[in-house]
Coordinates of C-alpha atoms (C1' of nucleotides) in Angstrom, one line a residue:
Chain A
X175 CA 0.2 0.1 0.1
X176 CA 1.6 3.0 -1.2
X177 CA 2.1 6.1 1.8
X178 CA -0.9 9.0 1.0
X179 CA 1.4 11.3 2.2
X180 CA 4.4 10.0 -0.8
X181 CA 0.8 10.2 -3.5
X182 CA 0.4 13.8 -2.0
X183 CA 3.9 14.6 -2.8
X184 CA 5.0 12.7 -6.1
X185 CA 1.5 12.4 -7.3
X186 CA 2.3 13.4 -11.1
X187 CA 5.9 11.2 -10.9
X188 CA 3.8 8.5 -9.4
X189 CA 0.9 8.8 -12.5
X190 CA 3.9 8.9 -14.8
X191 CA 5.3 6.1 -13.9
X192 CA 1.9 3.8 -13.1
X193 CA 1.8 4.2 -17.0
X194 CA 4.2 1.3 -17.3
X195 CA 1.6 -0.5 -15.7
X196 CA -0.9 0.3 -18.2
X197 CA -2.8 2.2 -15.4
X198 CA -3.8 5.4 -16.0
X199 CA -3.5 6.3 -12.1
X200 CA -4.1 10.2 -11.8
X201 CA -7.4 10.4 -10.7
X202 CA -7.2 7.5 -8.4
X203 CA -4.5 9.6 -6.9
X204 CA -6.0 12.5 -6.9
X205 CA -9.2 11.2 -5.4
X206 CA -7.0 10.0 -2.5
X207 CA -6.1 13.1 -2.4
X208 CA -8.7 15.0 -2.1
X209 CA -10.5 12.3 0.0
X210 CA -7.2 12.9 2.4
X211 CA -8.1 15.9 2.4
X212 CA -11.3 15.5 3.1
X213 CA -10.4 13.2 6.4
X214 CA -8.2 15.5 7.9
X215 CA -11.0 18.8 8.1
X216 CA -13.2 16.0 9.5
X217 CA -10.4 15.2 12.2
X218 CA -9.6 18.8 12.6
X219 CA -13.2 19.1 13.9
X220 CA -13.4 15.9 15.6
X221 CA -10.7 17.4 17.6
X222 CA -11.4 20.2 18.7
X223 CA -14.5 18.7 19.8
X224 CA -13.0 16.1 22.2
X225 CA -10.9 19.0 23.3
X226 CA -13.9 20.7 24.3
X227 CA -15.7 18.1 25.3
X228 CA -12.1 16.8 27.3
X229 CA -11.5 19.9 29.0
X230 CA -15.8 20.3 30.0
X231 CA -15.1 16.8 31.9
X232 CA -12.6 17.8 33.6
X233 CA -14.2 20.8 35.1
X234 CA -17.3 19.1 36.2
X235 CA -14.7 16.8 37.8
X236 CA -13.1 19.6 39.7
X237 CA -16.7 21.7 40.3
X238 CA -17.6 17.9 41.9
X239 CA -14.6 17.1 44.4
X240 CA -15.4 21.4 45.5
X241 CA -19.1 20.3 46.4
X242 CA -20.5 23.1 43.7
X243 CA -22.8 19.2 42.3
X244 CA -25.2 22.0 41.2
X245 CA -22.5 24.0 38.3
X246 CA -21.2 20.1 37.7
X247 CA -25.1 19.4 36.5
X248 CA -25.7 22.7 34.8
X249 CA -22.3 21.3 32.6
X250 CA -23.0 17.7 32.3
X251 CA -26.4 19.5 30.2
X252 CA -23.9 21.1 27.5
X253 CA -21.9 17.6 27.1
X254 CA -24.7 16.2 25.5
X255 CA -24.6 18.4 22.0
X256 CA -21.2 17.6 21.7
X257 CA -21.7 13.8 22.1
X258 CA -24.4 14.1 19.5
X259 CA -21.5 16.8 17.0
X260 CA -18.6 13.8 17.9
X261 CA -20.9 10.8 16.6
X262 CA -21.3 12.6 13.8
X263 CA -18.2 13.6 13.3
X264 CA -16.9 9.7 13.9
X265 CA -18.6 8.4 11.5
X266 CA -17.7 10.7 8.7
X267 CA -13.8 10.6 9.7
X268 CA -14.3 5.9 9.4
X269 CA -16.3 6.4 6.3
X270 CA -13.7 8.8 4.8
X271 CA -10.4 6.1 6.2
X272 CA -12.9 3.3 5.2
X273 CA -13.2 5.3 1.6
X274 CA -9.4 5.6 1.1
X275 CA -8.3 2.5 2.1
X276 CA -10.3 1.1 -0.1
X277 CA -9.1 3.3 -2.7
X278 CA -5.3 2.3 -1.4
X279 CA -5.7 -0.7 -1.5
X280 CA -6.3 -0.9 -5.8
X281 CA -3.3 1.4 -6.5
X282 CA -0.2 -0.8 -7.2
X283 CA 3.0 0.0 -6.3
X284 CA 5.6 2.4 -8.5
X285 CA 7.2 0.5 -11.3
X286 CA 11.7 1.3 -10.9
X287 CA 12.9 3.4 -13.6
X288 CA 14.2 0.5 -15.1
X289 CA 11.2 -1.0 -15.6
X290 CA 10.5 -1.1 -19.3
X291 CA 6.6 -0.4 -20.0
X292 CA 4.8 -3.4 -21.4
X293 CA 1.9 -5.6 -21.6
X294 CA 2.4 -8.9 -21.0
X295 CA 5.1 -11.7 -19.7
X296 CA 5.7 -10.9 -24.0
X297 CA 7.3 -7.6 -22.8
X298 CA 9.9 -8.5 -20.5
X299 CA 13.0 -7.9 -21.0
X300 CA 15.5 -10.8 -21.2
X301 CA 18.3 -9.7 -19.2
X302 CA 21.3 -12.4 -19.8
X303 CA 20.6 -15.7 -20.6
X304 CA 23.3 -18.6 -19.7
X305 CA 24.5 -22.5 -19.4
X306 CA 24.3 -24.2 -23.2
X307 CA 21.1 -26.1 -23.6
X308 CA 21.9 -29.3 -23.8
X309 CA 21.5 -31.7 -27.3
X310 CA 19.0 -34.4 -25.8
X311 CA 18.9 -38.3 -27.6
X312 CA 16.0 -38.8 -29.9
X313 CA 13.5 -40.6 -27.4
X314 CA 14.2 -37.6 -24.9
X315 CA 10.5 -37.0 -23.1
X316 CA 8.8 -34.5 -21.2
X317 CA 9.4 -34.7 -17.0
X318 CA 5.4 -36.5 -16.6
X319 CA 7.0 -39.1 -19.0
X320 CA 10.1 -39.8 -17.4
X321 CA 8.6 -39.8 -13.9
X322 CA 6.3 -42.5 -14.8
X323 CA 9.4 -44.0 -16.4
X324 CA 10.8 -44.8 -12.8
X325 CA 8.5 -44.4 -11.4
X326 CA 9.4 -41.2 -9.2
X327 CA 5.6 -39.1 -8.9
X328 CA 2.7 -40.4 -9.3
X329 CA 0.0 -37.6 -10.0
X330 CA -2.4 -40.1 -10.2
X331 CA -2.2 -41.4 -6.5
X332 CA -1.8 -37.9 -5.6
X333 CA -5.6 -36.6 -7.0
X334 CA -6.9 -39.8 -4.9
X335 CA -5.6 -39.1 -1.9
X336 CA -6.5 -34.8 -2.5
X337 CA -7.5 -34.1 -5.7
X338 CA -5.6 -32.8 -9.6
X339 CA -2.3 -30.9 -8.5
X340 CA -1.1 -32.6 -5.3
X341 CA 1.8 -35.6 -6.4
X342 CA 3.1 -38.2 -4.5
X343 CA 6.3 -38.3 -4.8
X344 CA 8.3 -41.8 -4.2
X345 CA 11.5 -43.6 -3.8
X346 CA 14.8 -41.9 -5.8
X347 CA 12.1 -38.4 -6.2
X348 CA 11.6 -38.4 -2.8
X349 CA 14.8 -38.0 -1.8
X350 CA 15.4 -35.7 -4.2
X351 CA 13.2 -33.3 -3.7
X352 CA 14.4 -33.3 0.2
X353 CA 17.7 -33.4 -1.0
X354 CA 17.2 -29.6 -3.0
X355 CA 15.3 -28.8 -0.1
X356 CA 18.8 -29.6 2.0
X357 CA 20.7 -27.8 -0.4
X358 CA 19.0 -24.8 -1.0
X359 CA 18.8 -24.3 2.9
X360 CA 22.8 -24.8 3.1
X361 CA 22.8 -22.3 0.5
X362 CA 21.2 -19.3 2.0
X363 CA 22.4 -20.1 5.2
X364 CA 26.1 -20.0 4.0
X365 CA 25.5 -16.5 2.5
X366 CA 23.9 -14.9 5.7
X367 CA 20.3 -16.1 5.6
X368 CA 18.4 -17.4 8.9
X369 CA 17.0 -20.4 8.5
X370 CA 13.5 -20.4 9.9
X371 CA 10.5 -23.1 10.3
X372 CA 7.2 -21.4 10.5
X373 CA 3.5 -22.0 10.4
X374 CA 2.2 -23.5 7.6
X375 CA -1.4 -21.7 8.2
X376 CA -1.4 -17.9 8.8
X377 CA -4.2 -15.6 10.6
X378 CA -6.2 -13.2 8.8
X379 CA -3.9 -10.1 10.1
X380 CA -1.1 -11.7 8.6
X381 CA -2.6 -11.9 4.9
X382 CA -3.7 -8.5 5.2
X383 CA 0.1 -7.6 5.8
X384 CA 1.3 -9.1 3.0
X385 CA -1.1 -8.0 0.6
X386 CA -2.1 -11.2 0.4
X387 CA -5.8 -10.0 1.5
X388 CA -8.3 -8.4 0.6
X389 CA -7.8 -8.3 -3.1
X390 CA -6.4 -11.7 -3.4
X391 CA -8.6 -14.0 -1.4
X392 CA -9.0 -16.4 -3.4
X393 CA -5.7 -17.5 -4.4
X394 CA -5.5 -18.8 -0.5
X395 CA -7.3 -22.0 0.3
X396 CA -9.2 -21.2 3.5
X397 CA -9.5 -22.9 7.0
X398 CA -13.6 -22.2 7.8
X399 CA -13.6 -23.7 11.3
X400 CA -10.6 -21.7 12.9
X401 CA -10.2 -18.4 9.8
X402 CA -7.1 -19.4 9.3
X403 CA -5.0 -19.3 5.7
X404 CA -2.9 -22.1 4.4
X405 CA 0.2 -20.1 3.2
X406 CA 0.8 -19.8 -0.6
X407 CA 4.3 -18.9 0.0
X408 CA 6.3 -18.5 2.5
X409 CA 6.3 -15.0 2.4
X410 CA 3.7 -14.3 4.4
X411 CA 4.0 -15.9 7.5
X412 CA 8.2 -15.4 7.7
X413 CA 7.6 -11.6 6.5
X414 CA 4.6 -10.8 9.0
X415 CA 7.0 -12.3 11.8
X416 CA 8.3 -8.5 11.5
X417 CA 4.9 -6.9 11.5
X418 CA 4.6 -3.9 13.8
X419 CA 7.9 -4.1 14.9
X420 CA 9.7 -0.8 15.2
X421 CA 13.3 -1.9 15.0
X422 CA 16.7 0.1 15.1
X423 CA 18.7 1.0 12.4
X424 CA 21.7 -1.6 13.9
X425 CA 19.3 -4.3 13.7
X426 CA 19.2 -4.4 9.9
X427 CA 19.3 -5.7 7.1
X428 CA 18.0 -8.5 8.6
X429 CA 18.0 -11.7 6.1
X430 CA 15.9 -15.0 6.5
X431 CA 15.0 -17.8 4.5
X432 CA 13.0 -20.7 4.8
X433 CA 11.6 -24.2 3.7
X434 CA 8.1 -24.6 3.2
X435 CA 4.9 -26.3 1.6
X436 CA 2.7 -23.4 -0.8
X437 CA -0.3 -24.1 -0.8
X438 CA -2.1 -22.3 -4.1
X439 CA -6.2 -22.6 -5.1
X440 CA -4.9 -21.1 -8.9
X441 CA -8.2 -21.5 -10.7
X442 CA -8.3 -21.0 -14.3
X443 CA -5.4 -22.7 -15.9
X444 CA -5.3 -25.2 -18.8
X445 CA -2.8 -27.4 -21.3
X446 CA 0.4 -28.0 -21.7
X447 CA 1.1 -25.1 -19.0
X448 CA -0.4 -26.6 -16.3
X449 CA 0.6 -31.2 -16.5
X450 CA 3.1 -32.3 -14.7
X451 CA 4.8 -30.7 -12.2
X452 CA 4.4 -27.5 -13.9
X453 CA 1.6 -25.8 -12.1
X454 CA 0.8 -27.7 -9.2
X455 CA -1.6 -26.9 -5.6
X456 CA 0.9 -27.7 -3.4
X457 CA 5.0 -27.6 -3.3
X458 CA 7.6 -27.3 -1.9
X459 CA 9.8 -23.7 -2.1
X460 CA 12.3 -22.4 -0.5
X461 CA 12.7 -18.6 -0.3
X462 CA 15.2 -15.4 1.2
X463 CA 13.8 -12.6 2.7
X464 CA 15.3 -9.2 3.7
X465 CA 14.2 -6.7 5.3
X466 CA 16.8 -3.6 4.2
X467 CA 17.8 -0.4 5.4
X468 CA 16.0 2.1 2.1
X469 CA 19.2 3.5 1.5
X470 CA 20.4 -0.3 0.6
X471 CA 17.9 -2.0 -0.9
X472 CA 18.6 -1.3 -4.2
X473 CA 21.7 -3.4 -4.0
X474 CA 20.7 -5.6 -1.5
X475 CA 18.2 -7.0 -4.7
X476 CA 22.0 -6.9 -7.1
X477 CA 22.4 -9.1 -4.4
X478 CA 20.2 -11.6 -4.4
X479 CA 20.0 -12.1 -8.5
X480 CA 23.9 -12.9 -7.8
X481 CA 22.7 -15.3 -4.8
X482 CA 20.1 -17.3 -7.3
X483 CA 22.5 -17.1 -10.3
X484 CA 25.1 -19.0 -8.4
X485 CA 22.5 -21.4 -7.1
X486 CA 21.8 -22.2 -11.0
X487 CA 25.3 -22.7 -12.1
X488 CA 26.3 -24.7 -9.5
X489 CA 23.3 -26.9 -10.9
X490 CA 24.3 -26.5 -14.1
X491 CA 21.1 -25.6 -15.4
X492 CA 20.4 -23.3 -19.1
X493 CA 18.7 -20.2 -17.4
X494 CA 18.1 -16.6 -18.6
X495 CA 17.0 -13.5 -16.1
X496 CA 14.2 -11.4 -17.2
X497 CA 13.5 -8.0 -16.1
X498 CA 9.7 -8.0 -15.9
X499 CA 8.0 -5.9 -17.4
X500 CA 5.7 -3.1 -16.2
X501 CA 2.2 -5.2 -17.5
X502 CA 3.5 -8.9 -15.9
X503 CA 5.2 -6.7 -13.1
X504 CA 3.7 -7.7 -9.5
X505 CA 1.6 -5.8 -8.1
X506 CA 3.7 -5.4 -5.4
X507 CA 7.5 -5.0 -6.7
X508 CA 8.6 -2.4 -7.5
X509 CA 11.0 -4.3 -9.6
X510 CA 11.0 -8.5 -10.4
X511 CA 13.9 -10.0 -11.6
X512 CA 12.1 -13.2 -12.9
X513 CA 15.1 -16.5 -13.6
X514 CA 13.6 -19.2 -15.8
X515 CA 15.3 -22.3 -16.9
X516 CA 15.0 -24.4 -19.8
X517 CA 13.1 -27.3 -20.0
X518 CA 14.6 -29.1 -22.8
X519 CA 11.9 -31.9 -23.9
X520 CA 9.3 -29.4 -23.3
X521 CA 11.4 -26.8 -25.3
X522 CA 9.9 -24.2 -23.5
X523 CA 10.8 -21.7 -20.4
X524 CA 10.0 -22.1 -16.6
X525 CA 10.0 -20.0 -14.0
X526 CA 11.9 -21.2 -11.1
X527 CA 11.9 -17.9 -9.0
X528 CA 11.0 -14.5 -8.9
X529 CA 13.1 -11.6 -6.8
X530 CA 11.3 -8.1 -5.6
X531 CA 12.4 -5.4 -4.5
X532 CA 9.0 -3.6 -2.4
X533 CA 10.3 -1.4 -1.0
X534 CA 8.1 0.4 1.5
X535 CA 4.9 -1.3 0.0
X536 CA 4.3 -4.0 2.2
X537 CA 6.2 -2.5 5.0
X538 CA 3.3 0.1 5.2
X539 CA 0.5 -2.1 5.7
X540 CA 3.0 -4.2 8.3
X541 CA 3.9 -1.0 9.9
X542 CA 7.6 -2.1 10.0
X543 CA 10.1 0.7 10.9
X544 CA 12.5 0.9 12.3
X545 CA 14.0 4.2 13.8
X546 CA 16.8 6.2 11.4
X547 CA 20.3 8.1 12.3
X548 CA 17.7 11.0 13.2
X549 CA 16.4 9.0 15.6
X550 CA 12.8 9.9 13.2
X551 CA 10.7 6.0 12.4
X552 CA 10.9 5.4 8.8
X553 CA 9.3 2.4 6.9
X554 CA 11.6 -0.8 6.2
X555 CA 12.2 -1.7 3.1
X556 CA 11.7 -5.6 2.5
X557 CA 12.5 -7.6 -0.8
X558 CA 12.3 -11.4 -1.2
X559 CA 12.7 -14.3 -3.4
X560 CA 12.9 -17.9 -4.2
X561 CA 16.1 -20.1 -4.3
X562 CA 14.3 -21.5 -5.3
X563 CA 10.7 -23.2 -5.8
X564 CA 11.3 -27.5 -6.3
X565 CA 9.0 -28.3 -8.7
X566 CA 10.4 -26.5 -11.8
X567 CA 14.0 -27.1 -10.9
X568 CA 12.6 -30.5 -10.3
X569 CA 11.4 -30.3 -13.7
X570 CA 14.7 -28.8 -15.2
X571 CA 16.6 -31.9 -13.9
X572 CA 15.1 -34.5 -14.9
X573 CA 14.8 -33.3 -18.8
X574 CA 18.0 -31.7 -19.1
X575 CA 19.6 -34.3 -17.5
X576 CA 18.2 -37.7 -19.1
X577 CA 20.3 -39.8 -20.5
X578 CA 19.5 -43.2 -22.2
X579 CA 19.8 -44.4 -19.1
X580 CA 19.0 -43.1 -16.8
X581 CA 18.7 -39.4 -15.0
X582 CA 22.0 -38.2 -13.8
X583 CA 21.9 -36.2 -11.1
X584 CA 23.4 -33.2 -10.9
X585 CA 26.8 -33.3 -9.3
X586 CA 26.4 -30.5 -6.6
X587 CA 23.0 -33.1 -5.4
X588 CA 25.4 -36.0 -5.6
X589 CA 26.9 -35.6 -1.6
X590 CA 22.7 -34.7 -0.1
X591 CA 21.0 -37.9 -2.7
X592 CA 24.0 -40.1 -1.4
X593 CA 23.1 -41.7 -5.6
X594 CA 24.1 -40.8 -8.8
X595 CA 21.5 -41.6 -11.7
X596 CA 17.7 -42.0 -11.7
X597 CA 17.4 -45.6 -13.8
Chain B
rG234 C1' -11.0 -30.2 27.5
rG235 C1' -12.5 -29.0 32.2
rA236 C1' -11.2 -24.8 37.3
rG237 C1' -9.4 -20.9 38.3
rA238 C1' -5.3 -15.9 37.9
rA239 C1' -3.3 -12.8 34.6
rG240 C1' -2.6 -9.1 30.3
rU241 C1' -0.2 -1.7 31.7
rG242 C1' 5.8 1.7 28.3
rG243 C1' 12.3 -1.8 25.7
rC244 C1' 11.5 -5.4 30.6
rA245 C1' 10.4 -5.1 35.1
rG246 C1' 6.4 -2.8 37.4
rA247 C1' 2.9 0.5 40.2
rG248 C1' -2.1 2.6 39.2
rU249 C1' -9.2 0.2 41.2
rG250 C1' -14.2 6.1 38.2
rG251 C1' -11.7 12.3 37.4
rU252 C1' -5.2 17.8 35.9
rC253 C1' -2.7 9.7 34.2
rG254 C1' 0.4 8.8 28.5
rA255 C1' 0.7 6.7 33.2
rA256 C1' 4.5 6.5 39.4
rU257 C1' 9.4 4.1 40.2
rG258 C1' 13.2 0.8 38.5
rC259 C1' 16.1 -1.4 35.1
rA260 C1' 17.7 -0.6 29.9
rC261 C1' 18.6 3.1 26.6
rU262 C1' 20.4 8.6 24.7
rG263 C1' 23.3 13.8 26.0
rG264 C1' 26.3 16.1 30.2
rU265 C1' 29.1 16.6 35.4
rC266 C1' 33.3 14.0 36.8
rU267 C1' 37.8 11.0 35.7
rU268 C1' 43.8 10.1 31.8
rG269 C1' 40.7 6.3 30.5
rA270 C1' 36.2 3.1 32.1
rA271 C1' 33.2 2.3 36.1
rA272 C1' 30.9 4.3 39.4
rA273 C1' 27.7 8.9 41.3
rC274 C1' 25.1 13.0 39.9
rC275 C1' 22.1 15.9 36.6
rA276 C1' 18.5 16.1 32.2
rG277 C1' 16.0 13.4 28.1
rC278 C1' 13.8 9.1 26.9
rG279 C1' 6.7 4.9 23.9
rA280 C1' 3.7 5.8 19.5
rA281 C1' 0.2 7.7 15.5
rG282 C1' -2.5 11.5 13.2
rG283 C1' -2.1 17.0 13.1
rU284 C1' 0.5 21.9 13.1
rA285 C1' 5.8 26.3 9.7
rA286 C1' 6.2 24.7 15.2
rC287 C1' 2.6 24.5 19.1
rA288 C1' -1.8 24.0 20.7
rC289 C1' -4.9 19.6 20.0
rU290 C1' -6.8 14.5 19.4
rU291 C1' -5.9 8.6 19.5
rC292 C1' -3.8 4.7 21.7
rC293 C1' -3.0 1.0 28.8
rA294 C1' -4.4 -7.2 24.2
rG295 C1' -8.8 -6.6 19.9
rG296 C1' -13.9 -5.4 20.4
rG297 C1' -18.9 -3.5 22.0
rG298 C1' -20.8 -1.0 26.4
rU299 C1' -21.7 2.1 31.0
rU300 C1' -20.5 7.5 32.3
rC301 C1' -20.1 14.7 31.9
rG302 C1' -15.4 11.9 32.8
rA303 C1' -12.4 4.5 31.7
rA304 C1' -6.1 1.7 32.4
rU305 C1' -9.6 1.7 35.8
rC306 C1' -16.8 -0.9 36.2
rC307 C1' -19.3 -4.4 32.6
rC308 C1' -20.2 -7.6 28.0
rU309 C1' -17.3 -10.2 24.8
rU310 C1' -13.2 -12.6 21.4
rC311 C1' -7.8 -13.4 21.4
rU312 C1' -3.9 -15.0 24.2
rU313 C1' -0.5 -16.7 28.9
rC314 C1' -0.2 -18.9 33.1
rU315 C1' -1.1 -22.8 37.0
rC316 C1' -4.0 -27.0 37.9
rC317 C1' -7.1 -31.6 35.6
rG318 C1' -8.2 -34.5 31.3
rC319 C1' -5.9 -36.3 27.0
rC320 C1' -1.8 -36.9 23.3
rA321 C1' 2.5 -37.2 19.1

RNA sequence: GGAGAAGUGGCAGAGUGGUCGAAUGCACUGGUCUUGAAAACCAGCGAAGGUAACACUUCCAGGGGUUCGAAUCCCUUCUUCUCCGCCA
């Protein structure tokens, strides 16, 4: 959520930047400013009314104390009128706050200068491409065939016990999955990220804190009886650990990593995009998150990109880095780099990581602040990225590392797996 | 799940209807003193809105109510602790 004070100050620049999202935001921004002005004027009247009634109350108290009950009762009568006015102003104020809130919830974050304009994922900018695309043998297969062949993932079993999009990992498939989680976590902790294990269900306040609620309610599974949500990403519980906190500047940066399953309802997709491991209702992901001083968040994002790069290099997977265009940029982000691994058998790029700088967009909702060098409170910046999402990495490994005689395991993973081939 | 107790500033802990945003201690910040440090002493020290700056307003777990006036009384939700039960 944008800060109203910032909108007031940068209205035109914001409107210009939001054009990159194909959004003509100027009317919304102006409306927000106007509602806020109303709100402040109502608040001023309300404050004044309250001040009057507070001072009357004090007077009444003193009169009673000194035994002048009759005079006190006279003053009491005067408070009646004030109370009515107070009630009216309070209602008007609440209404304005609610209107402003609703409006602000619907304005996306401001894209950074480097974000290219564009409508869809086709307009994303390819920043760089790395690694060679392997030449596969003639009978190379997509991963959904390979997993059957080697009996390492069973989609039908998952359907039987739960439903479509909930695969069951078996044998070496299960072990490889576990190996990847450990490997990613080790890489992240070695880079200074503190490992956290967090609940997989969160309350409503957490959903609001990171922006899944109120608008993206349908994305999450909701446990109605306890009013809890299954997390769509570790970002939700881990970022919310710091909800409402006031940090000291010396506490920054805070760097955390965590493995969690992720649950997504993801309605409305079809075809090869959702085949096999490409899109699931439950999948595993290791996430990295940072809480940064505003002066350092840009550099931190670059460092996160380098970190994810290093992992993909070590796994020797062909990948490319995209800078998302305005049209594809997430609602809460100012700048996002996507990492895609090439799926040789499917002949397409699969998104395996998304690394974003949210600046103050989340921290404003979270009320996550720090005390700056002037002793004033200031919103911190939040960033996060996947390092990495498991299913598509798994798909990439299975397809790119397949041979006639089995699937090789990338060298870096062999110690974690305890085997070097799936056959 | 049952019974009881409690939730106050970074922490500890007073405050039970009136000038309380809240005593006191610790922590923290600045200063005096000291060769330096410690100790001691002096001063400051919650957040949000609002203002040019003041003023002013709001916040004592969350929500609602009683009252001219609520940290204090009532209702309700949540959380924590103790005892009992159950249990990986």
